[in-house]
């Protein structure tokens, strides 16, 4: 009994395919069927040949059964089974077990049918074709040469043999079909269970996703608020500091004020870096392509880096291919940021020697080029093993050696992300203690193919024309103005910020009212008519946008059409568009620069209230 169970478990083990299990069903049933078959043959007395044929069949079946289970992936055992049963055993049985009057025809039908269950179509056609020919051959031999057939003794025996064959074949087919249906049902059940599990997992994923999205929205919100909160006090610090720099005569205090100014700007750029980084992370960073002059970008970078390099006694060189198209189309701000990040690092991580910015290009097609920016330094270099960490966020290399050098480990990560966003690549070559070269390649559209010329020559020409420059700056200074008859209202919930604007505009002698809330602002706008309103956005109770809408709706308001400028620390992407859409005429971001503020007033105040001043130099 135990052995039988073992055999059963082996023949129907899990790892077998349905087809293999089917072969096992057929073979083991056929094997078992032979036992009563032999008994019947002995009883009806067909003779020793019939018994031998059935024993031979059992041996063949057992061999094929063995082979099938030894090589379950091979079609050979099934082919052997079909060939030996249909083409050898059944035809032989036809002659030795009584001819067409017996159950052999039923067996032949069974053989042909299960061939289709086991084999591929082409094999099935071949084998059933041949067995059809053989069957006909057997009939013809029986008819024409009956002496070759060993017939049974009586018609009764023939009927018994046919009945037995009929019963066995029906049972085997029944078993096969039952087994197949069961297997499919089992599989369908497993599939359905898997389906349910998947559906549940999907639902859980969707929930997790929704939670993540809301966490990410909370993070963005937090960052927007944090940026606002930090930029607001920086605004006050830098604004007040500018007043000291303008008005103080004491050299020592001026030095302190200069230090505050540089630390303040550093803090501001740090806040901007963190903001940029989180915008990129949350997928909110957008590129804003414009037409721009490459020379002006190079010039800005030169101006910003030149003094820093000089303070460290480093040579700073800019080299460029003079044929680069002068006007390009791309995100000028980000390109400048990429170059500045690389240059700032080069200066930071170089003790002596030089920093060189080279700009080259290669044509992509008629309307675009690859801009190739490389920054080379003779600094501390980067070891082979550290190169892999270079572009990781918040990762600083050699923390110990670099501990005196300020940094967050964000610059290169942001640089790479911007580069990738623009469809470009960034590479680095570096040798420890010898220096590094960072190369950024960015596709840019061409707006004007006029060659840019050599940067250093244009720069020299410019300094040669120092006189003209002076005149120019004189003209710029002419833009200084007074507007004692103009009246403006400044709204901000932070008193210090109100003071900054007041002090920055002190020289213009503009009449100014200061409101510390939306409510207070609405009181003023009912009482006085203003030429311009400067409005902070984030204020408690009533924010700047609500205040603007209320001003426009005031029944007896005196400022229904007064231009209102958003003055805000909200520096997120899309902020400008949002303010203009809400009805502000312009947007100034904090920390406010006096030049921005004055330019805005000059643009928006009524011309007849502005007295432009001629400076004597
Ligand atoms: P930060 O300079 O703020 O630390 P970055 O992302 O700009 O962050 O740079 C990451 C690290 O890569 C730096 O901490 C520094 O170790 C290394 N690194 C960057 N540029 C250079 C360079 N030009 N020479 C040597 N090391 C550099």
Coordinates of C-alpha atoms and ligand atoms in Angstrom, one line a residue:
X1 CA 0.0 0.0 0.0
X2 CA 2.8 2.3 1.0
X3 CA 4.6 1.6 -2.2
X4 CA 1.6 2.3 -4.3
X5 CA 1.2 5.7 -2.5
X6 CA 4.8 6.5 -3.2
X7 CA 4.4 5.6 -6.9
X8 CA 1.3 7.7 -7.1
X9 CA 3.0 10.7 -5.5
X10 CA 5.9 10.3 -7.8
X11 CA 3.8 10.1 -11.0
X12 CA 1.8 13.2 -10.0
X13 CA 4.4 15.3 -8.4
X14 CA 3.9 19.1 -8.4
X15 CA 6.8 20.1 -10.7
X16 CA 5.4 18.0 -13.6
X17 CA 3.5 19.8 -16.4
X18 CA -0.2 18.9 -17.0
X19 CA 0.9 17.1 -20.2
X20 CA 3.4 15.0 -18.4
X21 CA 0.9 14.1 -15.8
X22 CA -1.5 13.1 -18.6
X23 CA 1.1 10.8 -20.1
X24 CA 1.5 9.2 -16.7
X25 CA -2.3 8.7 -16.4
X26 CA -2.5 7.1 -19.8
X27 CA 0.5 4.9 -19.3
X28 CA -0.3 3.8 -15.8
X29 CA -3.9 3.0 -16.7
X30 CA -2.8 1.2 -19.8
X31 CA -0.3 -0.8 -17.7
X32 CA -3.0 -1.7 -15.1
X33 CA -5.5 -2.6 -17.8
X34 CA -3.1 -5.2 -19.1
X35 CA -3.4 -7.3 -15.9
X36 CA -7.2 -8.1 -16.2
X37 CA -6.5 -8.2 -19.9
X38 CA -4.1 -11.1 -19.5
X39 CA -6.4 -12.9 -17.1
X40 CA -9.3 -12.6 -19.7
X41 CA -7.0 -13.8 -22.5
X42 CA -6.1 -16.8 -20.4
X43 CA -9.7 -17.6 -19.6
X44 CA -10.9 -17.3 -23.1
X45 CA -7.9 -19.3 -24.2
X46 CA -6.6 -17.2 -27.1
X47 CA -3.3 -19.0 -26.7
X48 CA 0.1 -18.2 -25.5
X49 CA 0.8 -15.7 -28.3
X50 CA -2.0 -13.4 -27.0
X51 CA -0.6 -13.5 -23.5
X52 CA 3.0 -12.8 -24.7
X53 CA 1.7 -9.9 -26.7
X54 CA 0.1 -8.4 -23.6
X55 CA 3.2 -9.0 -21.5
X56 CA 5.3 -7.4 -24.2
X57 CA 3.0 -4.4 -24.1
X58 CA 3.4 -4.1 -20.3
X59 CA 7.2 -4.1 -20.7
X60 CA 7.0 -1.4 -23.4
X61 CA 4.6 0.7 -21.3
X62 CA 6.7 0.4 -18.2
X63 CA 9.9 1.5 -20.2
X64 CA 8.1 4.5 -21.7
X65 CA 6.7 5.4 -18.3
X66 CA 10.2 5.3 -16.9
X67 CA 11.6 7.4 -19.7
X68 CA 8.8 10.0 -19.4
X69 CA 9.6 10.6 -15.8
X70 CA 13.4 10.6 -16.3
X71 CA 13.2 13.3 -19.1
X72 CA 9.9 15.1 -18.5
X73 CA 10.8 18.0 -20.9
X74 CA 11.5 15.8 -23.9
X75 CA 8.8 14.8 -26.5
X76 CA 10.6 11.5 -27.3
X77 CA 8.8 9.3 -24.7
X78 CA 5.4 10.5 -26.0
X79 CA 6.4 9.9 -29.6
X80 CA 7.8 6.4 -28.7
X81 CA 4.6 5.6 -26.8
X82 CA 2.4 6.7 -29.8
X83 CA 4.5 4.9 -32.3
X84 CA 4.8 1.6 -30.4
X85 CA 1.1 1.5 -29.5
X86 CA -0.3 2.6 -32.9
X87 CA 2.1 1.2 -35.3
X88 CA 3.4 -2.0 -33.5
X89 CA 1.3 -3.3 -30.6
X90 CA -2.2 -2.8 -32.0
X91 CA -1.5 -4.2 -35.5
X92 CA 0.2 -7.2 -33.9
X93 CA -2.7 -7.7 -31.5
X94 CA -5.1 -7.5 -34.5
X95 CA -3.6 -10.7 -35.8
X96 CA -2.9 -12.6 -32.6
X97 CA -6.1 -11.6 -30.6
X98 CA -8.9 -12.4 -33.0
X99 CA -9.2 -9.8 -35.8
X100 CA -11.8 -7.2 -36.6
X101 CA -14.6 -9.0 -34.8
X102 CA -13.0 -8.4 -31.4
X103 CA -12.2 -5.3 -29.2
X104 CA -9.0 -4.5 -31.1
X105 CA -10.7 -1.9 -33.3
X106 CA -11.8 -0.1 -30.1
X107 CA -8.2 -0.2 -28.9
X108 CA -7.0 1.2 -32.2
X109 CA -9.5 4.0 -32.0
X110 CA -8.2 4.7 -28.5
X111 CA -4.6 4.8 -29.7
X112 CA -5.3 7.2 -32.5
X113 CA -7.2 9.5 -30.2
X114 CA -4.7 9.7 -27.3
X115 CA -2.0 10.5 -29.9
X116 CA -3.7 13.8 -30.4
X117 CA -3.8 14.4 -26.7
X118 CA 0.0 13.8 -26.3
X119 CA 1.7 15.1 -29.4
X120 CA 2.1 18.2 -31.5
X121 CA -0.3 18.4 -34.4
X122 CA 2.2 17.5 -37.1
X123 CA 3.3 14.3 -35.3
X124 CA -0.3 13.4 -34.6
X125 CA -1.2 13.7 -38.3
X126 CA 1.7 11.5 -39.3
X127 CA 1.0 8.8 -36.8
X128 CA -2.8 8.7 -37.1
X129 CA -2.3 8.7 -40.9
X130 CA 0.0 5.7 -40.8
X131 CA -2.2 3.8 -38.3
X132 CA -5.3 4.4 -40.6
X133 CA -3.4 2.8 -43.4
X134 CA -2.3 -0.1 -41.2
X135 CA -5.9 -0.6 -40.0
X136 CA -7.1 -0.8 -43.6
X137 CA -4.2 -3.1 -44.4
X138 CA -5.2 -5.4 -41.5
X139 CA -8.8 -5.5 -42.7
X140 CA -7.7 -6.4 -46.2
X141 CA -5.3 -9.1 -45.0
X142 CA -8.0 -10.5 -42.8
X143 CA -10.4 -10.6 -45.8
X144 CA -8.0 -12.0 -48.3
X145 CA -5.7 -14.2 -46.2
X146 CA -7.8 -15.2 -43.1
X147 CA -5.2 -17.9 -42.3
X148 CA -2.9 -15.2 -40.8
X149 CA -5.4 -14.2 -38.2
X150 CA -5.9 -16.3 -35.1
X151 CA -9.7 -15.9 -34.6
X152 CA -11.4 -16.5 -31.3
X153 CA -13.4 -19.7 -30.8
X154 CA -16.8 -18.4 -30.8
X155 CA -18.9 -15.3 -31.5
X156 CA -19.6 -15.0 -27.7
X157 CA -15.9 -14.7 -27.0
X158 CA -15.7 -11.9 -29.6
X159 CA -18.6 -10.1 -28.0
X160 CA -17.0 -10.5 -24.5
X161 CA -13.6 -9.2 -25.8
X162 CA -15.2 -6.2 -27.5
X163 CA -17.3 -5.4 -24.4
X164 CA -14.2 -5.6 -22.2
X165 CA -12.2 -3.3 -24.6
X166 CA -15.2 -0.9 -24.7
X167 CA -15.3 -0.7 -20.9
X168 CA -11.6 -0.3 -20.4
X169 CA -11.2 2.3 -23.1
X170 CA -14.2 4.3 -21.8
X171 CA -12.8 4.1 -18.2
X172 CA -9.3 5.3 -19.4
X173 CA -10.8 8.2 -21.4
X174 CA -13.1 9.0 -18.5
X175 CA -10.1 9.1 -16.2
X176 CA -8.1 11.2 -18.7
X177 CA -10.9 13.8 -19.2
X178 CA -11.7 13.9 -15.5
X179 CA -8.1 14.4 -14.7
X180 CA -7.7 17.1 -17.3
X181 CA -10.8 19.0 -16.2
X182 CA -9.7 18.8 -12.6
X183 CA -6.2 20.1 -13.4
X184 CA -7.7 23.1 -15.3
X185 CA -10.1 23.8 -12.6
X186 CA -7.3 23.7 -10.0
X187 CA -5.2 26.0 -12.1
X188 CA -8.1 28.4 -12.7
X189 CA -8.6 28.5 -8.9
X190 CA -5.0 29.3 -8.3
X191 CA -5.1 32.0 -11.0
X192 CA -8.2 33.5 -9.4
X193 CA -6.5 33.5 -6.0
X194 CA -3.4 35.1 -7.5
X195 CA -5.6 37.6 -9.2
X196 CA -7.3 38.4 -5.8
X197 CA -3.9 38.8 -4.1
X198 CA -2.7 41.0 -7.0
X199 CA -5.8 43.2 -6.8
X200 CA -5.4 43.6 -3.1
X201 CA -1.7 44.5 -3.5
X202 CA -2.7 47.0 -6.2
X203 CA -5.1 48.6 -3.9
X204 CA -2.5 48.8 -1.1
X205 CA 0.0 50.2 -3.6
X206 CA -2.5 52.9 -4.7
X207 CA -3.1 53.8 -1.0
X208 CA 0.6 53.9 -0.3
X209 CA 1.0 56.1 -3.4
X210 CA -1.7 58.5 -2.3
X211 CA 0.0 58.7 1.1
X212 CA 3.3 59.4 -0.5
X213 CA 1.8 62.0 -2.8
X214 CA 0.3 63.8 0.1
X215 CA 3.6 63.5 2.1
X216 CA 5.4 64.9 -1.0
X217 CA 2.9 67.8 -1.2
X218 CA 3.4 68.5 2.5
X219 CA 7.1 68.5 1.9
X220 CA 6.8 71.0 -1.0
X221 CA 4.5 73.1 1.1
X222 CA 7.0 73.0 3.9
X223 CA 9.8 74.0 1.6
X224 CA 7.8 76.9 0.1
X225 CA 7.0 78.1 3.6
X226 CA 10.5 77.6 4.9
X227 CA 12.0 79.4 1.9
X228 CA 9.6 82.3 2.6
X229 CA 10.3 82.3 6.3
X230 CA 14.1 82.3 5.8
X231 CA 14.2 84.8 3.0
X232 CA 12.1 87.2 4.9
X233 CA 14.6 87.8 7.8
X234 CA 17.5 87.7 5.3
X235 CA 15.7 90.5 3.5
X236 CA 15.6 92.5 6.7
X237 CA 19.3 91.8 7.4
X238 CA 20.6 92.5 3.9
X239 CA 18.3 95.6 3.6
X240 CA 19.5 97.1 6.9
X241 CA 23.0 96.2 6.1
X242 CA 22.8 98.0 2.8
X243 CA 21.7 101.1 4.7
X244 CA 24.8 100.8 6.8
X245 CA 27.0 100.4 3.7
X246 CA 25.4 103.4 2.1
X247 CA 25.4 105.8 5.1
X248 CA 28.2 104.8 7.5
X249 CA 31.5 106.5 7.2
X250 CA 33.3 104.5 9.9
X251 CA 35.8 102.1 8.1
X252 CA 35.7 99.4 10.8
X253 CA 31.8 99.3 10.8
X254 CA 31.9 99.2 7.0
X255 CA 34.1 96.2 7.2
X256 CA 31.6 94.5 9.5
X257 CA 28.8 95.4 7.2
X258 CA 30.6 93.9 4.3
X259 CA 31.1 90.7 6.2
X260 CA 27.3 90.6 7.0
X261 CA 26.6 91.3 3.3
X262 CA 28.8 88.4 2.1
X263 CA 27.5 85.9 4.8
X264 CA 23.9 87.0 4.1
X265 CA 24.3 86.3 0.4
X266 CA 25.9 83.0 1.1
X267 CA 23.0 82.0 3.3
X268 CA 20.6 83.1 0.5
X269 CA 22.4 81.0 -2.0
X270 CA 22.2 78.0 0.4
X271 CA 18.5 78.5 0.7
X272 CA 18.2 78.7 -3.0
X273 CA 20.2 75.5 -3.4
X274 CA 18.0 73.6 -1.0
X275 CA 15.0 75.0 -2.8
X276 CA 16.3 74.0 -6.2
X277 CA 17.1 70.6 -5.0
X278 CA 13.7 69.9 -3.5
X279 CA 12.0 71.3 -6.6
X280 CA 14.0 68.9 -8.8
X281 CA 13.3 66.0 -6.4
X282 CA 9.5 66.7 -6.5
X283 CA 9.6 67.0 -10.3
X284 CA 8.5 70.6 -10.1
X285 CA 11.6 72.1 -11.6
X286 CA 10.8 73.5 -15.0
X287 CA 13.2 74.9 -17.6
X288 CA 12.5 78.4 -18.9
X289 CA 14.2 78.7 -22.3
X290 CA 14.9 82.2 -23.6
X291 CA 17.1 83.8 -26.3
X292 CA 20.3 84.8 -24.6
X293 CA 23.8 86.1 -25.4
X294 CA 26.4 83.7 -24.3
X295 CA 28.9 86.5 -23.9
X296 CA 26.8 88.1 -21.3
X297 CA 26.6 84.8 -19.3
X298 CA 30.4 84.4 -19.6
X299 CA 30.8 88.0 -18.5
X300 CA 28.5 87.5 -15.4
X301 CA 30.5 84.4 -14.4
X302 CA 33.8 86.3 -14.9
X303 CA 32.6 89.2 -12.8
X304 CA 31.4 86.9 -10.0
X305 CA 34.5 84.7 -9.9
X306 CA 37.3 87.1 -10.8
X307 CA 37.5 88.7 -7.3
X308 CA 37.2 85.4 -5.5
X309 CA 40.1 83.9 -7.5
X310 CA 42.2 87.1 -7.0
X311 CA 41.7 86.9 -3.3
X312 CA 43.3 83.4 -3.3
X313 CA 46.0 84.5 -5.8
X314 CA 44.7 82.2 -8.5
X315 CA 45.0 82.9 -12.2
X316 CA 41.5 83.0 -13.7
X317 CA 41.4 82.5 -17.4
X318 CA 38.4 82.3 -19.8
X319 CA 39.0 80.8 -23.2
X320 CA 36.5 80.2 -26.0
X321 CA 36.0 79.1 -29.6
X322 CA 35.4 82.4 -31.3
X323 CA 33.0 80.9 -33.8
X324 CA 30.4 79.9 -31.2
X325 CA 27.0 81.4 -32.3
X326 CA 26.5 84.6 -30.3
X327 CA 22.8 84.2 -29.5
X328 CA 21.5 80.9 -28.2
X329 CA 18.1 79.7 -27.1
X330 CA 18.0 77.8 -23.8
X331 CA 17.6 78.2 -20.0
X332 CA 20.1 81.0 -19.5
X333 CA 19.6 81.1 -15.7
X334 CA 20.4 77.4 -15.3
X335 CA 23.3 77.5 -17.7
X336 CA 24.8 80.3 -15.7
X337 CA 24.1 78.4 -12.5
X338 CA 25.9 75.3 -13.9
X339 CA 29.0 77.3 -14.9
X340 CA 29.0 79.2 -11.6
X341 CA 28.8 75.9 -9.5
X342 CA 31.7 74.4 -11.4
X343 CA 33.8 77.7 -11.1
X344 CA 33.0 78.2 -7.4
X345 CA 34.1 74.6 -6.7
X346 CA 37.3 75.0 -8.8
X347 CA 38.2 78.1 -6.8
X348 CA 37.1 76.5 -3.5
X349 CA 39.2 73.4 -3.9
X350 CA 42.3 75.0 -5.4
X351 CA 45.1 76.4 -3.2
X352 CA 47.4 77.7 -5.8
X353 CA 47.7 77.7 -9.6
X354 CA 44.9 78.5 -11.9
X355 CA 41.2 78.0 -12.8
X356 CA 40.3 77.9 -16.5
X357 CA 36.9 78.1 -18.1
X358 CA 36.8 76.9 -21.7
X359 CA 33.8 77.1 -23.9
X360 CA 33.6 75.2 -27.2
X361 CA 30.9 73.9 -29.4
X362 CA 30.1 71.3 -32.0
X363 CA 27.3 71.5 -34.6
X364 CA 24.3 69.1 -34.1
X365 CA 22.3 70.3 -37.0
X366 CA 21.4 73.6 -38.8
X367 CA 19.6 75.0 -35.8
X368 CA 21.3 73.6 -32.8
X369 CA 24.7 73.0 -31.3
X370 CA 26.3 71.2 -28.4
X371 CA 27.7 73.7 -26.0
X372 CA 30.8 72.2 -24.3
X373 CA 31.7 73.9 -21.1
X374 CA 34.8 72.8 -19.2
X375 CA 36.3 74.0 -16.0
X376 CA 39.8 73.0 -15.2
X377 CA 41.7 73.6 -12.0
X378 CA 45.0 72.8 -10.5
X379 CA 43.5 72.0 -7.1
X380 CA 43.4 69.1 -4.7
X381 CA 41.8 66.7 -7.2
X382 CA 39.6 63.7 -6.5
X383 CA 40.7 60.2 -5.9
X384 CA 39.5 57.4 -8.2
X385 CA 37.4 55.8 -5.4
X386 CA 35.7 59.1 -4.5
X387 CA 34.7 59.9 -8.1
X388 CA 31.6 57.7 -7.8
X389 CA 30.2 59.8 -4.9
X390 CA 30.8 63.2 -6.5
X391 CA 27.2 63.7 -7.7
X392 CA 25.4 62.3 -4.7
X393 CA 23.2 64.8 -2.8
X394 CA 24.5 66.1 0.5
X395 CA 27.7 64.0 0.0
X396 CA 31.0 65.7 0.6
X397 CA 34.2 64.0 -0.1
X398 CA 37.1 63.9 2.2
X399 CA 35.2 65.7 4.9
X400 CA 38.3 65.9 7.1
X401 CA 40.5 67.6 4.6
X402 CA 37.7 69.8 3.4
X403 CA 36.3 70.7 6.7
X404 CA 37.5 74.3 6.4
X405 CA 35.9 74.7 3.0
X406 CA 32.2 75.7 3.1
X407 CA 29.7 73.6 1.3
X408 CA 26.7 71.4 1.5
X409 CA 27.4 68.7 -1.0
X410 CA 24.5 69.9 -3.1
X411 CA 26.2 71.9 -5.9
X412 CA 27.3 69.1 -8.1
X413 CA 24.1 67.1 -7.6
X414 CA 22.1 70.1 -8.7
X415 CA 24.5 70.7 -11.6
X416 CA 24.1 67.2 -12.9
X417 CA 20.4 67.2 -12.6
X418 CA 20.1 70.5 -14.5
X419 CA 22.4 69.1 -17.2
X420 CA 20.4 65.9 -17.5
X421 CA 17.1 67.9 -17.6
X422 CA 18.5 69.9 -20.6
X423 CA 19.5 66.6 -22.3
X424 CA 23.2 67.0 -21.6
X425 CA 26.0 65.1 -20.0
X426 CA 28.6 65.8 -17.3
X427 CA 32.0 64.2 -17.0
X428 CA 35.0 64.6 -14.7
X429 CA 38.7 63.9 -15.1
X430 CA 40.8 64.3 -12.1
X431 CA 44.1 63.3 -10.5
X432 CA 44.6 63.5 -6.7
X433 CA 46.7 66.5 -5.8
X434 CA 47.1 67.6 -9.5
X435 CA 43.7 69.0 -10.4
X436 CA 40.3 68.3 -12.0
X437 CA 38.5 69.1 -15.2
X438 CA 34.7 69.0 -15.2
X439 CA 33.1 69.0 -18.7
X440 CA 29.4 69.7 -19.3
X441 CA 27.9 69.2 -22.8
X442 CA 24.5 70.7 -23.3
X443 CA 22.4 70.9 -26.5
X444 CA 21.3 74.4 -27.2
X445 CA 19.2 75.9 -30.1
X446 CA 20.9 78.7 -32.1
X447 CA 19.1 82.0 -32.4
X448 CA 21.8 83.9 -34.2
X449 CA 24.9 82.4 -35.9
X450 CA 27.0 85.5 -35.8
X451 CA 30.3 84.4 -34.2
X452 CA 30.8 85.5 -30.6
X453 CA 34.4 86.4 -31.0
X454 CA 37.1 85.9 -28.3
X455 CA 35.9 86.6 -24.8
X456 CA 39.3 88.0 -23.6
X457 CA 39.6 90.3 -26.5
X458 CA 36.1 91.7 -26.0
X459 CA 36.8 92.0 -22.3
X460 CA 40.1 94.0 -23.0
X461 CA 38.3 96.1 -25.6
X462 CA 35.9 96.9 -22.9
X463 CA 38.4 97.9 -20.4
X464 CA 40.2 100.0 -23.0
X465 CA 37.0 101.8 -23.4
X466 CA 37.0 102.6 -19.8
X467 CA 36.1 106.2 -20.5
X468 CA 33.0 105.2 -22.3
X469 CA 32.2 102.9 -19.4
X470 CA 32.5 105.7 -17.0
X471 CA 30.2 107.8 -19.1
X472 CA 27.8 104.9 -19.3
X473 CA 27.8 104.5 -15.5
X474 CA 27.2 108.2 -15.2
X475 CA 24.2 107.8 -17.4
X476 CA 23.1 105.0 -15.3
X477 CA 23.4 107.2 -12.2
X478 CA 21.3 109.7 -14.0
X479 CA 18.6 107.2 -13.4
X480 CA 18.6 108.3 -9.7
X481 CA 15.4 110.2 -9.0
X482 CA 13.2 111.9 -6.5
X483 CA 9.5 111.8 -6.4
X484 CA 8.3 113.9 -3.4
X485 CA 4.8 114.3 -4.8
X486 CA 4.3 110.6 -5.4
X487 CA 2.5 108.6 -2.7
X488 CA 2.9 104.9 -2.2
X489 CA 1.5 102.3 0.3
X490 CA 3.7 99.5 1.5
X491 CA 2.0 96.5 3.1
X492 CA 4.0 93.9 5.1
X493 CA 3.2 92.1 8.4
X494 CA 6.9 92.2 9.4
X495 CA 7.8 95.6 10.7
X496 CA 11.4 95.2 9.9
X497 CA 10.6 94.7 6.2
X498 CA 8.5 97.9 6.1
X499 CA 11.5 99.7 7.5
X500 CA 13.8 98.2 4.9
X501 CA 11.6 99.5 2.0
X502 CA 11.3 102.8 3.8
X503 CA 15.1 103.2 4.2
X504 CA 15.9 102.0 0.7
X505 CA 13.6 104.6 -0.8
X506 CA 14.6 107.3 1.7
X507 CA 16.5 109.3 -0.9
X508 CA 13.6 109.4 -3.3
X509 CA 11.6 111.5 -0.8
X510 CA 8.5 109.6 -1.8
X511 CA 5.5 110.0 0.6
X512 CA 5.0 106.6 2.1
X513 CA 2.4 104.9 4.3
X514 CA 3.2 101.6 6.0
X515 CA 0.4 99.1 6.7
X516 CA 1.2 96.0 8.9
X517 CA -1.8 93.9 7.7
X518 CA -4.4 93.4 5.0
X519 CA -7.0 95.1 7.2
X520 CA -4.8 98.2 7.8
X521 CA -4.1 98.3 4.1
X522 CA -7.9 98.4 3.3
X523 CA -8.3 101.3 5.8
X524 CA -5.6 103.3 4.0
X525 CA -7.0 102.6 0.5
X526 CA -10.4 104.0 1.6
X527 CA -8.8 107.2 2.9
X528 CA -6.1 108.0 0.4
X529 CA -5.3 107.7 -3.3
X530 CA -1.9 106.1 -4.0
X531 CA 0.2 106.0 -7.1
X532 CA 1.5 102.6 -6.3
X533 CA 1.0 99.8 -3.7
X534 CA 3.8 97.4 -2.7
X535 CA 2.1 94.3 -1.2
X536 CA 3.6 91.4 0.7
X537 CA 1.9 88.0 -0.1
X538 CA 2.1 85.8 3.0
X539 CA 0.4 87.7 5.8
X540 CA -1.7 86.2 8.6
X541 CA -5.5 86.6 8.5
X542 CA -5.7 88.3 5.1
X543 CA -2.9 87.5 2.6
X544 CA -1.7 89.9 -0.1
X545 CA -3.8 88.3 -2.9
X546 CA -7.0 88.6 -0.8
X547 CA -6.1 92.2 0.1
X548 CA -5.6 93.0 -3.6
X549 CA -9.0 91.6 -4.6
X550 CA -10.7 93.5 -1.7
X551 CA -9.0 96.8 -2.8
X552 CA -10.5 96.2 -6.3
X553 CA -14.0 95.6 -4.8
X554 CA -14.1 98.5 -2.2
X555 CA -17.3 100.4 -2.8
X556 CA -15.9 103.8 -1.9
X557 CA -12.3 102.8 -2.6
X558 CA -9.9 105.4 -4.0
X559 CA -7.5 102.8 -5.4
X560 CA -9.7 100.6 -7.7
X561 CA -7.1 100.8 -10.4
X562 CA -3.9 101.7 -8.6
X563 CA -1.1 99.4 -9.7
X564 CA -0.2 96.8 -7.1
X565 CA 3.2 95.1 -7.0
X566 CA 3.8 91.8 -5.2
X567 CA 6.7 92.1 -2.9
X568 CA 7.4 88.7 -1.6
X569 CA 9.8 86.0 -0.4
X570 CA 7.9 83.4 -2.4
X571 CA 10.6 82.4 -4.9
X572 CA 9.1 79.2 -6.2
X573 CA 8.9 78.4 -9.9
X574 CA 5.7 79.8 -11.4
X575 CA 5.3 82.4 -8.7
X576 CA 5.7 85.3 -11.1
X577 CA 3.0 83.9 -13.5
X578 CA 0.7 83.3 -10.5
X579 CA 1.0 86.9 -9.3
X580 CA 0.4 88.4 -12.7
X581 CA -2.7 86.2 -13.1
X582 CA -4.0 87.3 -9.8
X583 CA -3.9 91.0 -10.9
X584 CA -0.5 92.3 -9.7
X585 CA 1.2 94.4 -12.3
X586 CA 4.7 93.3 -11.3
X587 CA 6.6 91.1 -8.9
X588 CA 9.8 91.8 -6.9
X589 CA 11.3 89.0 -4.9
X590 CA 12.8 89.4 -1.5
X591 CA 15.5 90.1 -0.4
X592 CA 14.7 93.3 -2.2
X593 CA 17.5 95.1 -4.0
X594 CA 17.3 98.9 -4.0
X595 CA 18.0 98.8 -7.8
X596 CA 15.0 96.5 -8.4
X597 CA 12.8 98.7 -6.3
X598 CA 13.9 102.0 -7.9
X599 CA 13.6 100.5 -11.4
X600 CA 10.1 99.3 -10.6
X601 CA 9.1 102.7 -9.2
X602 CA 10.5 104.5 -12.3
X603 CA 8.5 102.3 -14.5
X604 CA 5.2 102.5 -12.6
X605 CA 5.0 105.9 -11.0
X606 CA 3.3 108.7 -13.1
X607 CA 6.0 110.4 -15.2
X608 CA 5.0 113.9 -14.0
X609 CA 5.8 113.0 -10.4
X610 CA 9.3 111.9 -11.1
X611 CA 12.2 114.3 -10.9
X612 CA 15.2 112.6 -12.6
X613 CA 18.5 113.7 -11.1
X614 CA 21.8 114.5 -12.9
X615 CA 24.7 113.3 -10.7
X616 CA 27.9 115.2 -10.7
X617 CA 29.9 111.9 -10.5
Ligands
LIG1 P1 30.2 71.2 -1.9 O1 31.2 71.9 -2.7 O2 29.1 72.1 -1.4 O3 30.7 70.3 -0.8 P2 29.5 69.8 -4.3 O4 28.3 69.0 -4.7 O5 29.7 71.0 -5.2 O6 29.3 70.2 -2.8 O7 30.8 68.9 -4.4 C1 30.8 67.6 -3.8 C2 32.2 67.3 -3.4 O8 33.0 67.1 -4.6 C3 32.9 68.4 -2.6 O9 32.7 68.2 -1.2 C4 34.4 68.1 -3.0 O10 34.9 67.1 -2.1 C5 34.3 67.5 -4.3 N1 34.7 68.5 -5.4 C6 33.8 69.2 -6.2 N2 34.5 70.0 -7.1 C7 35.8 69.7 -6.9 C8 37.0 70.2 -7.5 N3 37.0 71.1 -8.5 N4 38.2 69.7 -7.0 C9 38.2 68.8 -6.0 N5 37.1 68.3 -5.4 C10 35.9 68.7 -5.8

